Short mmCIF file of N, CA and C and ligand atoms in Angstrom, two decimals:
data_model
loop_
_atom_site.label_atom_id
_atom_site.label_comp_id
_atom_site.label_asym_id
_atom_site.label_seq_id
_atom_site.Cartn_x
_atom_site.Cartn_y
_atom_site.Cartn_z
N MET F 412 -18.04 88.15 -303.19
CA MET F 412 -19.08 87.82 -302.20
C MET F 412 -19.80 89.09 -301.77
N THR F 413 -21.13 89.05 -301.74
CA THR F 413 -21.87 90.24 -301.31
C THR F 413 -22.20 90.12 -299.83
N HIS F 414 -22.15 91.25 -299.15
CA HIS F 414 -22.42 91.27 -297.72
C HIS F 414 -23.64 92.13 -297.47
N SER F 415 -24.30 91.86 -296.33
CA SER F 415 -25.46 92.70 -296.00
C SER F 415 -24.96 94.11 -295.68
N PRO F 416 -25.85 95.11 -295.86
CA PRO F 416 -25.40 96.49 -295.72
C PRO F 416 -24.93 96.83 -294.31
N THR F 417 -24.00 97.78 -294.24
CA THR F 417 -23.46 98.22 -292.95
C THR F 417 -24.09 99.56 -292.61
N SER F 418 -24.57 99.69 -291.38
CA SER F 418 -25.03 101.01 -290.93
C SER F 418 -24.12 101.46 -289.80
N VAL F 419 -23.85 102.75 -289.75
CA VAL F 419 -23.00 103.30 -288.69
C VAL F 419 -23.85 104.23 -287.85
N THR F 420 -23.88 103.96 -286.55
CA THR F 420 -24.77 104.71 -285.66
C THR F 420 -24.06 105.07 -284.36
N ILE F 421 -24.76 105.90 -283.58
CA ILE F 421 -24.30 106.21 -282.23
C ILE F 421 -24.63 104.99 -281.37
N PRO F 422 -23.69 104.51 -280.57
CA PRO F 422 -23.98 103.29 -279.79
C PRO F 422 -24.95 103.55 -278.65
N VAL F 423 -25.63 102.48 -278.25
CA VAL F 423 -26.43 102.52 -277.02
C VAL F 423 -25.60 101.84 -275.92
N GLU F 424 -26.03 102.04 -274.68
CA GLU F 424 -25.21 101.60 -273.55
C GLU F 424 -24.86 100.11 -273.63
N THR F 425 -25.82 99.32 -274.08
CA THR F 425 -25.59 97.86 -274.11
C THR F 425 -24.60 97.43 -275.20
N ASP F 426 -24.21 98.36 -276.08
CA ASP F 426 -23.23 98.01 -277.12
C ASP F 426 -21.82 97.89 -276.56
N GLY F 427 -21.63 98.32 -275.32
CA GLY F 427 -20.30 98.28 -274.72
C GLY F 427 -19.70 96.89 -274.75
N GLU F 428 -20.53 95.90 -274.48
CA GLU F 428 -20.06 94.51 -274.46
C GLU F 428 -19.52 94.08 -275.83
N ALA F 429 -20.29 94.44 -276.88
CA ALA F 429 -19.87 94.07 -278.24
C ALA F 429 -18.60 94.82 -278.63
N ILE F 430 -18.49 96.08 -278.23
CA ILE F 430 -17.29 96.87 -278.53
C ILE F 430 -16.08 96.19 -277.90
N MET F 431 -16.22 95.76 -276.66
CA MET F 431 -15.08 95.12 -276.00
C MET F 431 -14.77 93.75 -276.61
N LYS F 432 -15.81 93.06 -277.07
CA LYS F 432 -15.59 91.76 -277.74
C LYS F 432 -14.77 91.97 -279.02
N ILE F 433 -15.10 93.03 -279.74
CA ILE F 433 -14.35 93.34 -280.96
C ILE F 433 -12.90 93.67 -280.60
N ALA F 434 -12.73 94.53 -279.59
CA ALA F 434 -11.37 94.92 -279.19
C ALA F 434 -10.55 93.67 -278.84
N ARG F 435 -11.17 92.75 -278.12
CA ARG F 435 -10.43 91.54 -277.71
C ARG F 435 -10.16 90.60 -278.88
N SER F 436 -10.94 90.74 -279.97
CA SER F 436 -10.75 89.85 -281.13
C SER F 436 -9.54 90.25 -281.97
N ILE F 437 -9.04 91.49 -281.80
CA ILE F 437 -8.00 92.03 -282.68
C ILE F 437 -6.64 91.45 -282.28
N ARG F 438 -6.07 90.69 -283.17
CA ARG F 438 -4.83 89.97 -282.85
C ARG F 438 -3.65 90.91 -282.59
N ILE F 439 -3.65 92.08 -283.25
CA ILE F 439 -2.49 92.97 -283.09
C ILE F 439 -2.64 93.91 -281.89
N PHE F 440 -3.78 93.88 -281.22
CA PHE F 440 -3.92 94.71 -280.02
C PHE F 440 -3.29 94.02 -278.83
N GLU F 441 -2.59 94.81 -278.02
CA GLU F 441 -2.04 94.32 -276.76
C GLU F 441 -3.11 94.49 -275.68
N SER F 442 -2.86 93.87 -274.53
CA SER F 442 -3.87 93.98 -273.46
C SER F 442 -4.06 95.42 -273.02
N TYR F 443 -2.98 96.24 -273.06
CA TYR F 443 -3.16 97.64 -272.65
C TYR F 443 -3.99 98.44 -273.66
N ASP F 444 -4.00 98.02 -274.93
CA ASP F 444 -4.89 98.67 -275.90
C ASP F 444 -6.34 98.40 -275.52
N VAL F 445 -6.61 97.14 -275.21
CA VAL F 445 -7.98 96.75 -274.84
C VAL F 445 -8.41 97.47 -273.56
N GLU F 446 -7.47 97.58 -272.62
CA GLU F 446 -7.80 98.29 -271.37
C GLU F 446 -8.10 99.76 -271.63
N CYS F 447 -7.33 100.36 -272.54
CA CYS F 447 -7.55 101.77 -272.87
C CYS F 447 -8.93 101.96 -273.49
N ILE F 448 -9.31 101.07 -274.40
CA ILE F 448 -10.64 101.16 -275.04
C ILE F 448 -11.73 101.02 -273.96
N GLN F 449 -11.51 100.09 -273.04
CA GLN F 449 -12.49 99.90 -271.96
C GLN F 449 -12.64 101.18 -271.13
N GLU F 450 -11.52 101.82 -270.82
CA GLU F 450 -11.59 103.05 -270.02
C GLU F 450 -12.33 104.15 -270.76
N LEU F 451 -12.02 104.30 -272.06
CA LEU F 451 -12.71 105.33 -272.85
C LEU F 451 -14.21 105.05 -272.90
N TRP F 452 -14.54 103.75 -273.12
CA TRP F 452 -15.95 103.41 -273.20
C TRP F 452 -16.65 103.66 -271.86
N ASN F 453 -16.01 103.30 -270.76
CA ASN F 453 -16.62 103.49 -269.44
C ASN F 453 -16.96 104.97 -269.24
N GLN F 454 -16.02 105.82 -269.62
CA GLN F 454 -16.24 107.26 -269.43
C GLN F 454 -17.36 107.76 -270.35
N TYR F 455 -17.33 107.26 -271.60
CA TYR F 455 -18.36 107.66 -272.57
C TYR F 455 -19.74 107.20 -272.11
N ALA F 456 -19.80 105.99 -271.55
CA ALA F 456 -21.09 105.44 -271.10
C ALA F 456 -21.66 106.29 -269.97
N ILE F 457 -20.81 106.89 -269.16
CA ILE F 457 -21.28 107.71 -268.04
C ILE F 457 -21.61 109.13 -268.51
N GLU F 458 -20.67 109.74 -269.24
CA GLU F 458 -20.80 111.17 -269.56
C GLU F 458 -21.39 111.45 -270.94
N GLY F 459 -21.43 110.45 -271.80
CA GLY F 459 -21.85 110.69 -273.18
C GLY F 459 -20.85 111.60 -273.89
N GLU F 460 -21.32 112.34 -274.89
CA GLU F 460 -20.39 113.10 -275.72
C GLU F 460 -19.79 114.30 -275.00
N ALA F 461 -20.31 114.60 -273.79
CA ALA F 461 -19.72 115.68 -272.98
C ALA F 461 -18.26 115.36 -272.64
N CYS F 462 -17.89 114.09 -272.71
CA CYS F 462 -16.50 113.73 -272.37
C CYS F 462 -15.52 114.17 -273.45
N GLY F 463 -16.03 114.62 -274.61
CA GLY F 463 -15.14 115.18 -275.65
C GLY F 463 -14.76 114.20 -276.73
N TYR F 464 -15.21 112.96 -276.63
CA TYR F 464 -14.99 112.04 -277.74
C TYR F 464 -16.25 111.25 -278.02
N PHE F 465 -16.23 110.65 -279.19
CA PHE F 465 -17.47 110.12 -279.74
C PHE F 465 -17.25 108.70 -280.24
N PHE F 466 -18.01 107.77 -279.73
CA PHE F 466 -17.98 106.41 -280.24
C PHE F 466 -19.03 106.28 -281.35
N ARG F 467 -18.70 105.51 -282.35
CA ARG F 467 -19.66 105.13 -283.38
C ARG F 467 -19.52 103.63 -283.60
N VAL F 468 -20.66 102.96 -283.89
CA VAL F 468 -20.59 101.52 -284.12
C VAL F 468 -21.11 101.19 -285.52
N ALA F 469 -20.51 100.15 -286.11
CA ALA F 469 -20.97 99.64 -287.40
C ALA F 469 -21.79 98.38 -287.12
N ARG F 470 -22.97 98.33 -287.74
CA ARG F 470 -23.85 97.18 -287.54
C ARG F 470 -24.12 96.48 -288.85
N ARG F 471 -24.17 95.16 -288.76
CA ARG F 471 -24.61 94.31 -289.88
C ARG F 471 -25.72 93.44 -289.35
N GLU F 472 -26.88 93.53 -289.93
CA GLU F 472 -28.05 92.75 -289.47
C GLU F 472 -28.22 92.88 -287.96
N GLY F 473 -28.03 94.09 -287.46
CA GLY F 473 -28.25 94.36 -286.04
C GLY F 473 -27.05 94.07 -285.15
N GLU F 474 -26.09 93.31 -285.67
CA GLU F 474 -24.94 92.94 -284.84
C GLU F 474 -23.83 93.98 -284.96
N VAL F 475 -23.27 94.38 -283.82
CA VAL F 475 -22.15 95.34 -283.85
C VAL F 475 -20.90 94.60 -284.31
N VAL F 476 -20.31 95.06 -285.42
CA VAL F 476 -19.15 94.37 -286.00
C VAL F 476 -17.90 95.25 -286.05
N GLY F 477 -18.07 96.53 -285.68
CA GLY F 477 -16.92 97.42 -285.69
C GLY F 477 -17.24 98.68 -284.91
N PHE F 478 -16.20 99.40 -284.56
CA PHE F 478 -16.42 100.68 -283.87
C PHE F 478 -15.30 101.65 -284.19
N ALA F 479 -15.60 102.92 -283.99
CA ALA F 479 -14.59 103.97 -284.08
C ALA F 479 -14.79 104.89 -282.89
N CYS F 480 -13.71 105.53 -282.49
CA CYS F 480 -13.79 106.51 -281.42
C CYS F 480 -12.90 107.68 -281.82
N TYR F 481 -13.51 108.85 -281.93
CA TYR F 481 -12.72 110.03 -282.28
C TYR F 481 -13.06 111.16 -281.33
N GLY F 482 -12.24 112.20 -281.35
CA GLY F 482 -12.50 113.28 -280.41
C GLY F 482 -11.81 114.56 -280.83
N ILE F 483 -12.16 115.60 -280.12
CA ILE F 483 -11.63 116.94 -280.41
C ILE F 483 -10.20 117.03 -279.85
N ARG F 484 -9.30 117.52 -280.66
CA ARG F 484 -7.92 117.71 -280.23
C ARG F 484 -7.83 119.02 -279.44
N ALA F 485 -7.34 118.93 -278.22
CA ALA F 485 -7.23 120.13 -277.39
C ALA F 485 -6.20 121.09 -277.98
N LEU F 486 -6.40 122.36 -277.70
CA LEU F 486 -5.44 123.42 -278.05
C LEU F 486 -5.23 123.57 -279.56
N ALA F 487 -6.20 123.12 -280.34
CA ALA F 487 -6.12 123.32 -281.80
C ALA F 487 -7.52 123.65 -282.27
N ASP F 488 -7.61 124.39 -283.37
CA ASP F 488 -8.90 124.81 -283.87
C ASP F 488 -9.34 123.89 -285.01
N GLY F 489 -10.40 123.14 -284.77
CA GLY F 489 -10.94 122.29 -285.84
C GLY F 489 -10.16 121.03 -286.11
N ALA F 490 -9.35 120.60 -285.13
CA ALA F 490 -8.59 119.36 -285.31
C ALA F 490 -9.21 118.24 -284.47
N TYR F 491 -9.18 117.06 -285.03
CA TYR F 491 -9.76 115.87 -284.38
C TYR F 491 -8.74 114.73 -284.38
N ASP F 492 -8.85 113.90 -283.35
CA ASP F 492 -8.03 112.69 -283.28
C ASP F 492 -8.92 111.48 -283.51
N LEU F 493 -8.45 110.54 -284.32
CA LEU F 493 -9.12 109.24 -284.37
C LEU F 493 -8.38 108.35 -283.37
N TYR F 494 -9.01 108.09 -282.24
CA TYR F 494 -8.33 107.33 -281.20
C TYR F 494 -8.28 105.84 -281.54
N TRP F 495 -9.43 105.32 -281.99
CA TRP F 495 -9.50 103.89 -282.26
C TRP F 495 -10.43 103.62 -283.42
N ILE F 496 -10.08 102.65 -284.20
CA ILE F 496 -11.03 102.09 -285.17
C ILE F 496 -10.71 100.60 -285.21
N ALA F 497 -11.74 99.79 -285.17
CA ALA F 497 -11.52 98.34 -285.21
C ALA F 497 -12.76 97.64 -285.75
N VAL F 498 -12.49 96.62 -286.52
CA VAL F 498 -13.55 95.76 -287.07
C VAL F 498 -13.27 94.36 -286.55
N HIS F 499 -14.30 93.66 -286.15
CA HIS F 499 -14.10 92.32 -285.59
C HIS F 499 -13.22 91.50 -286.54
N GLN F 500 -12.28 90.80 -285.94
CA GLN F 500 -11.29 90.04 -286.72
C GLN F 500 -11.94 89.13 -287.78
N ASP F 501 -13.13 88.63 -287.52
CA ASP F 501 -13.81 87.73 -288.47
C ASP F 501 -14.46 88.47 -289.64
N HIS F 502 -14.44 89.82 -289.59
CA HIS F 502 -15.18 90.58 -290.62
C HIS F 502 -14.29 91.57 -291.38
N HIS F 503 -12.98 91.35 -291.33
CA HIS F 503 -12.10 92.28 -292.05
C HIS F 503 -12.31 92.19 -293.57
N ARG F 504 -11.93 93.26 -294.26
CA ARG F 504 -11.98 93.37 -295.72
C ARG F 504 -13.39 93.25 -296.27
N GLN F 505 -14.36 93.77 -295.52
CA GLN F 505 -15.75 93.77 -296.00
C GLN F 505 -16.29 95.19 -296.05
N ARG F 506 -15.35 96.16 -296.09
CA ARG F 506 -15.70 97.58 -296.22
C ARG F 506 -16.41 98.15 -294.98
N ILE F 507 -16.23 97.50 -293.85
CA ILE F 507 -16.84 98.00 -292.62
C ILE F 507 -15.99 99.16 -292.07
N GLY F 508 -14.68 98.98 -292.09
CA GLY F 508 -13.79 100.07 -291.67
C GLY F 508 -14.00 101.30 -292.54
N GLU F 509 -14.18 101.07 -293.81
CA GLU F 509 -14.41 102.18 -294.75
C GLU F 509 -15.67 102.95 -294.37
N ALA F 510 -16.74 102.21 -294.03
CA ALA F 510 -18.01 102.86 -293.64
C ALA F 510 -17.81 103.68 -292.36
N LEU F 511 -17.01 103.14 -291.43
CA LEU F 511 -16.79 103.85 -290.16
C LEU F 511 -16.02 105.15 -290.40
N ILE F 512 -14.94 105.07 -291.15
CA ILE F 512 -14.11 106.27 -291.32
C ILE F 512 -14.85 107.31 -292.16
N LYS F 513 -15.68 106.84 -293.07
CA LYS F 513 -16.48 107.77 -293.89
C LYS F 513 -17.43 108.56 -292.99
N ARG F 514 -18.04 107.85 -292.05
CA ARG F 514 -18.95 108.52 -291.12
C ARG F 514 -18.20 109.54 -290.24
N VAL F 515 -17.03 109.13 -289.76
CA VAL F 515 -16.22 110.04 -288.94
C VAL F 515 -15.88 111.29 -289.76
N ASP F 516 -15.43 111.10 -290.99
CA ASP F 516 -15.10 112.24 -291.87
C ASP F 516 -16.30 113.17 -292.02
N GLU F 517 -17.47 112.58 -292.28
CA GLU F 517 -18.68 113.39 -292.50
C GLU F 517 -19.01 114.22 -291.27
N GLU F 518 -18.88 113.58 -290.10
CA GLU F 518 -19.22 114.30 -288.87
C GLU F 518 -18.24 115.42 -288.60
N ILE F 519 -16.96 115.20 -288.90
CA ILE F 519 -15.96 116.25 -288.68
C ILE F 519 -16.28 117.45 -289.59
N VAL F 520 -16.64 117.15 -290.83
CA VAL F 520 -16.99 118.23 -291.76
C VAL F 520 -18.24 118.96 -291.25
N GLU F 521 -19.22 118.20 -290.76
CA GLU F 521 -20.44 118.84 -290.21
C GLU F 521 -20.12 119.75 -289.04
N ARG F 522 -19.10 119.38 -288.28
CA ARG F 522 -18.69 120.19 -287.12
C ARG F 522 -17.71 121.29 -287.52
N SER F 523 -17.57 121.52 -288.82
CA SER F 523 -16.63 122.51 -289.36
C SER F 523 -15.17 122.18 -289.00
N GLY F 524 -14.89 120.90 -288.81
CA GLY F 524 -13.51 120.49 -288.55
C GLY F 524 -12.70 120.56 -289.83
N ARG F 525 -11.42 120.62 -289.71
CA ARG F 525 -10.56 120.76 -290.89
C ARG F 525 -9.43 119.76 -290.93
N LEU F 526 -9.23 119.04 -289.81
CA LEU F 526 -8.07 118.15 -289.77
C LEU F 526 -8.36 116.91 -288.92
N LEU F 527 -8.00 115.75 -289.45
CA LEU F 527 -8.09 114.50 -288.68
C LEU F 527 -6.66 113.97 -288.52
N ILE F 528 -6.32 113.64 -287.28
CA ILE F 528 -4.98 113.12 -286.97
C ILE F 528 -5.13 111.68 -286.49
N ILE F 529 -4.30 110.81 -287.05
CA ILE F 529 -4.38 109.40 -286.69
C ILE F 529 -2.98 108.91 -286.35
N GLU F 530 -2.84 108.39 -285.16
CA GLU F 530 -1.55 107.83 -284.75
C GLU F 530 -1.64 106.31 -284.78
N THR F 531 -0.61 105.69 -285.33
CA THR F 531 -0.60 104.23 -285.35
C THR F 531 0.83 103.72 -285.26
N GLY F 532 0.94 102.41 -285.19
CA GLY F 532 2.26 101.81 -284.99
C GLY F 532 2.99 101.57 -286.30
N GLY F 533 4.31 101.54 -286.20
CA GLY F 533 5.13 101.32 -287.39
C GLY F 533 5.57 99.89 -287.58
N LYS F 534 5.15 99.01 -286.66
CA LYS F 534 5.60 97.61 -286.75
C LYS F 534 4.99 96.92 -287.98
N PRO F 535 5.65 95.87 -288.48
CA PRO F 535 5.10 95.15 -289.65
C PRO F 535 3.66 94.67 -289.42
N SER F 536 3.33 94.34 -288.18
CA SER F 536 1.97 93.83 -287.92
C SER F 536 0.89 94.90 -288.20
N PHE F 537 1.31 96.18 -288.25
CA PHE F 537 0.36 97.26 -288.53
C PHE F 537 0.34 97.68 -290.00
N GLU F 538 1.05 96.93 -290.83
CA GLU F 538 1.09 97.25 -292.26
C GLU F 538 -0.33 97.26 -292.89
N PRO F 539 -1.18 96.25 -292.61
CA PRO F 539 -2.54 96.30 -293.17
C PRO F 539 -3.30 97.55 -292.71
N THR F 540 -3.08 97.93 -291.46
CA THR F 540 -3.75 99.13 -290.93
C THR F 540 -3.27 100.37 -291.68
N ARG F 541 -1.96 100.45 -291.91
CA ARG F 541 -1.43 101.62 -292.62
C ARG F 541 -1.96 101.66 -294.06
N LYS F 542 -2.08 100.48 -294.67
CA LYS F 542 -2.64 100.43 -296.03
C LYS F 542 -4.08 100.92 -296.03
N PHE F 543 -4.81 100.52 -294.99
CA PHE F 543 -6.20 100.95 -294.87
C PHE F 543 -6.28 102.47 -294.78
N TYR F 544 -5.42 103.09 -293.97
CA TYR F 544 -5.47 104.55 -293.83
C TYR F 544 -5.11 105.24 -295.15
N LEU F 545 -4.10 104.73 -295.82
CA LEU F 545 -3.71 105.35 -297.10
C LEU F 545 -4.85 105.23 -298.10
N ARG F 546 -5.46 104.07 -298.11
CA ARG F 546 -6.58 103.83 -299.02
C ARG F 546 -7.79 104.71 -298.66
N SER F 547 -7.88 105.11 -297.39
CA SER F 547 -9.01 105.93 -296.93
C SER F 547 -8.78 107.42 -297.12
N GLY F 548 -7.74 107.77 -297.85
CA GLY F 548 -7.52 109.18 -298.16
C GLY F 548 -6.64 109.90 -297.17
N CYS F 549 -6.00 109.16 -296.25
CA CYS F 549 -5.10 109.79 -295.29
C CYS F 549 -3.71 109.89 -295.90
N GLU F 550 -2.96 110.86 -295.41
CA GLU F 550 -1.57 111.04 -295.87
C GLU F 550 -0.62 110.69 -294.74
N LEU F 551 0.50 110.10 -295.11
CA LEU F 551 1.52 109.83 -294.10
C LEU F 551 2.22 111.16 -293.80
N GLU F 552 2.03 111.65 -292.58
CA GLU F 552 2.50 113.00 -292.24
C GLU F 552 3.85 112.97 -291.50
N ALA F 553 4.02 111.98 -290.62
CA ALA F 553 5.25 111.99 -289.81
C ALA F 553 5.52 110.61 -289.23
N ARG F 554 6.77 110.42 -288.89
CA ARG F 554 7.19 109.19 -288.21
C ARG F 554 8.12 109.60 -287.08
N ILE F 555 7.83 109.15 -285.87
CA ILE F 555 8.76 109.37 -284.77
C ILE F 555 9.42 108.03 -284.49
N ARG F 556 10.68 107.95 -284.80
CA ARG F 556 11.38 106.68 -284.67
C ARG F 556 11.51 106.29 -283.20
N ASP F 557 11.37 105.00 -282.95
CA ASP F 557 11.58 104.43 -281.60
C ASP F 557 10.65 105.06 -280.55
N PHE F 558 9.49 105.50 -280.96
CA PHE F 558 8.57 106.18 -280.03
C PHE F 558 8.03 105.23 -278.96
N TYR F 559 7.41 104.13 -279.40
CA TYR F 559 6.76 103.23 -278.44
C TYR F 559 7.80 102.41 -277.68
N ALA F 560 8.84 102.04 -278.40
CA ALA F 560 9.93 101.24 -277.85
C ALA F 560 11.02 101.23 -278.92
N PRO F 561 12.24 100.85 -278.57
CA PRO F 561 13.26 100.77 -279.61
C PRO F 561 12.78 99.89 -280.77
N GLY F 562 12.82 100.42 -281.96
CA GLY F 562 12.38 99.68 -283.15
C GLY F 562 10.88 99.74 -283.39
N ASP F 563 10.16 100.45 -282.55
CA ASP F 563 8.70 100.53 -282.68
C ASP F 563 8.31 102.01 -282.83
N ASP F 564 8.15 102.41 -284.10
CA ASP F 564 7.93 103.83 -284.41
C ASP F 564 6.46 104.23 -284.25
N LEU F 565 6.27 105.52 -284.07
CA LEU F 565 4.93 106.11 -284.14
C LEU F 565 4.75 106.68 -285.54
N ILE F 566 3.65 106.33 -286.19
CA ILE F 566 3.36 106.86 -287.53
C ILE F 566 2.14 107.77 -287.39
N ILE F 567 2.24 108.95 -287.96
CA ILE F 567 1.12 109.89 -287.89
C ILE F 567 0.57 110.11 -289.30
N PHE F 568 -0.69 109.79 -289.44
CA PHE F 568 -1.42 110.07 -290.69
C PHE F 568 -2.32 111.28 -290.45
N THR F 569 -2.59 112.02 -291.50
CA THR F 569 -3.54 113.12 -291.38
C THR F 569 -4.49 113.11 -292.58
N LYS F 570 -5.61 113.76 -292.35
CA LYS F 570 -6.53 114.01 -293.45
C LYS F 570 -7.00 115.46 -293.30
N HIS F 571 -6.79 116.24 -294.34
CA HIS F 571 -7.21 117.65 -294.31
C HIS F 571 -8.52 117.78 -295.09
N PHE F 572 -9.48 118.46 -294.50
CA PHE F 572 -10.79 118.61 -295.16
C PHE F 572 -10.95 119.99 -295.77
C1 COA K 1475 -7.90 98.67 -290.06
C2 COA K 1475 -9.32 98.08 -290.06
C3 COA K 1475 -10.22 98.94 -289.17
C4 COA K 1475 -9.84 98.14 -291.51
O1 COA K 1475 -11.18 97.70 -291.53
P1 COA K 1475 -11.73 96.71 -292.65
O2 COA K 1475 -13.21 96.71 -292.57
O3 COA K 1475 -11.03 95.41 -292.53
O4 COA K 1475 -11.22 97.42 -293.99
P2 COA K 1475 -12.05 97.69 -295.34
O5 COA K 1475 -12.66 96.44 -295.84
O6 COA K 1475 -12.98 98.85 -295.14
O7 COA K 1475 -10.86 98.11 -296.30
C5 COA K 1475 -10.89 99.20 -297.18
C6 COA K 1475 -9.60 99.19 -297.99
O8 COA K 1475 -8.45 99.35 -297.13
C7 COA K 1475 -7.38 98.51 -297.60
N1 COA K 1475 -7.13 97.42 -296.65
C8 COA K 1475 -7.89 97.07 -295.58
N2 COA K 1475 -7.35 95.99 -294.96
C9 COA K 1475 -6.25 95.66 -295.66
C10 COA K 1475 -5.28 94.62 -295.53
N3 COA K 1475 -5.37 93.71 -294.54
N4 COA K 1475 -4.27 94.58 -296.42
C11 COA K 1475 -4.17 95.47 -297.42
N5 COA K 1475 -5.07 96.47 -297.60
C12 COA K 1475 -6.09 96.56 -296.73
C13 COA K 1475 -7.84 97.93 -298.91
O9 COA K 1475 -7.49 98.81 -299.95
C14 COA K 1475 -9.35 97.89 -298.72
O10 COA K 1475 -10.07 97.87 -299.92
P3 COA K 1475 -10.15 96.49 -300.79
O11 COA K 1475 -10.52 95.40 -299.84
O12 COA K 1475 -11.20 96.81 -301.82
O13 COA K 1475 -8.79 96.30 -301.38
C15 COA K 1475 -9.34 96.60 -289.62
O14 COA K 1475 -8.47 95.86 -290.42
C16 COA K 1475 -8.93 96.39 -288.17
O15 COA K 1475 -9.79 96.34 -287.28
N6 COA K 1475 -7.62 96.23 -287.92
C17 COA K 1475 -7.11 95.96 -286.58
C18 COA K 1475 -7.28 97.13 -285.66
C19 COA K 1475 -6.44 98.31 -286.06
O16 COA K 1475 -5.33 98.19 -286.55
N7 COA K 1475 -7.01 99.51 -285.82
C20 COA K 1475 -6.33 100.75 -286.10
C21 COA K 1475 -5.42 101.14 -285.02
S1 COA K 1475 -6.32 101.96 -283.77
#
């Protein structure tokens, strides 16, 4: 099946609603994940990129269908964190996540960054997410067992540029 092209851009203020709609559509996100995204967006909407992290949105025919949020890692030279990436639950496996992470990679390289760090969950429900990161050129760097809760590990992926 062919899909209309995806463009990745800097969001405008009114995109906040669509970003939150996407966050709420994600079945594996807990309510505190959605609240965290809302807080980051609220700060970004007020301060813009001066807040130290950057939202990007993926659009299809004008509609926001995905977003990413990354930022500069404190106390490290040229390291970035990917805080969030999400594609609306109805639009998975259409290469929208790929377009978002590609844009994030390009921007990090433009900023002379050298490292992207991605933290995610080790639960079975995050298996598709982990596959996505591996497929996107990330390496499995570390696992902290029982980090989030007993039996719920933290997985750290990295990408070196
Ligand atoms: C992870 C996520 C952003 C990927 O976005 P997406 O647009 O669905 O993924 P893409 O279509 O760009 O996938 C690119 C490749 O990644 C791999 N991949 C993506 N989803 C996969 C899945 N469910 N199962 C297996 N592999 C998968 C595949 O290799 C895929 O290429 P293919 O379809 O040609 O095989 C999306 O699934 C999502 O929003 N997940 C929930 C939120 C989340 O977990 N965010 C990260 C934690 S912050």
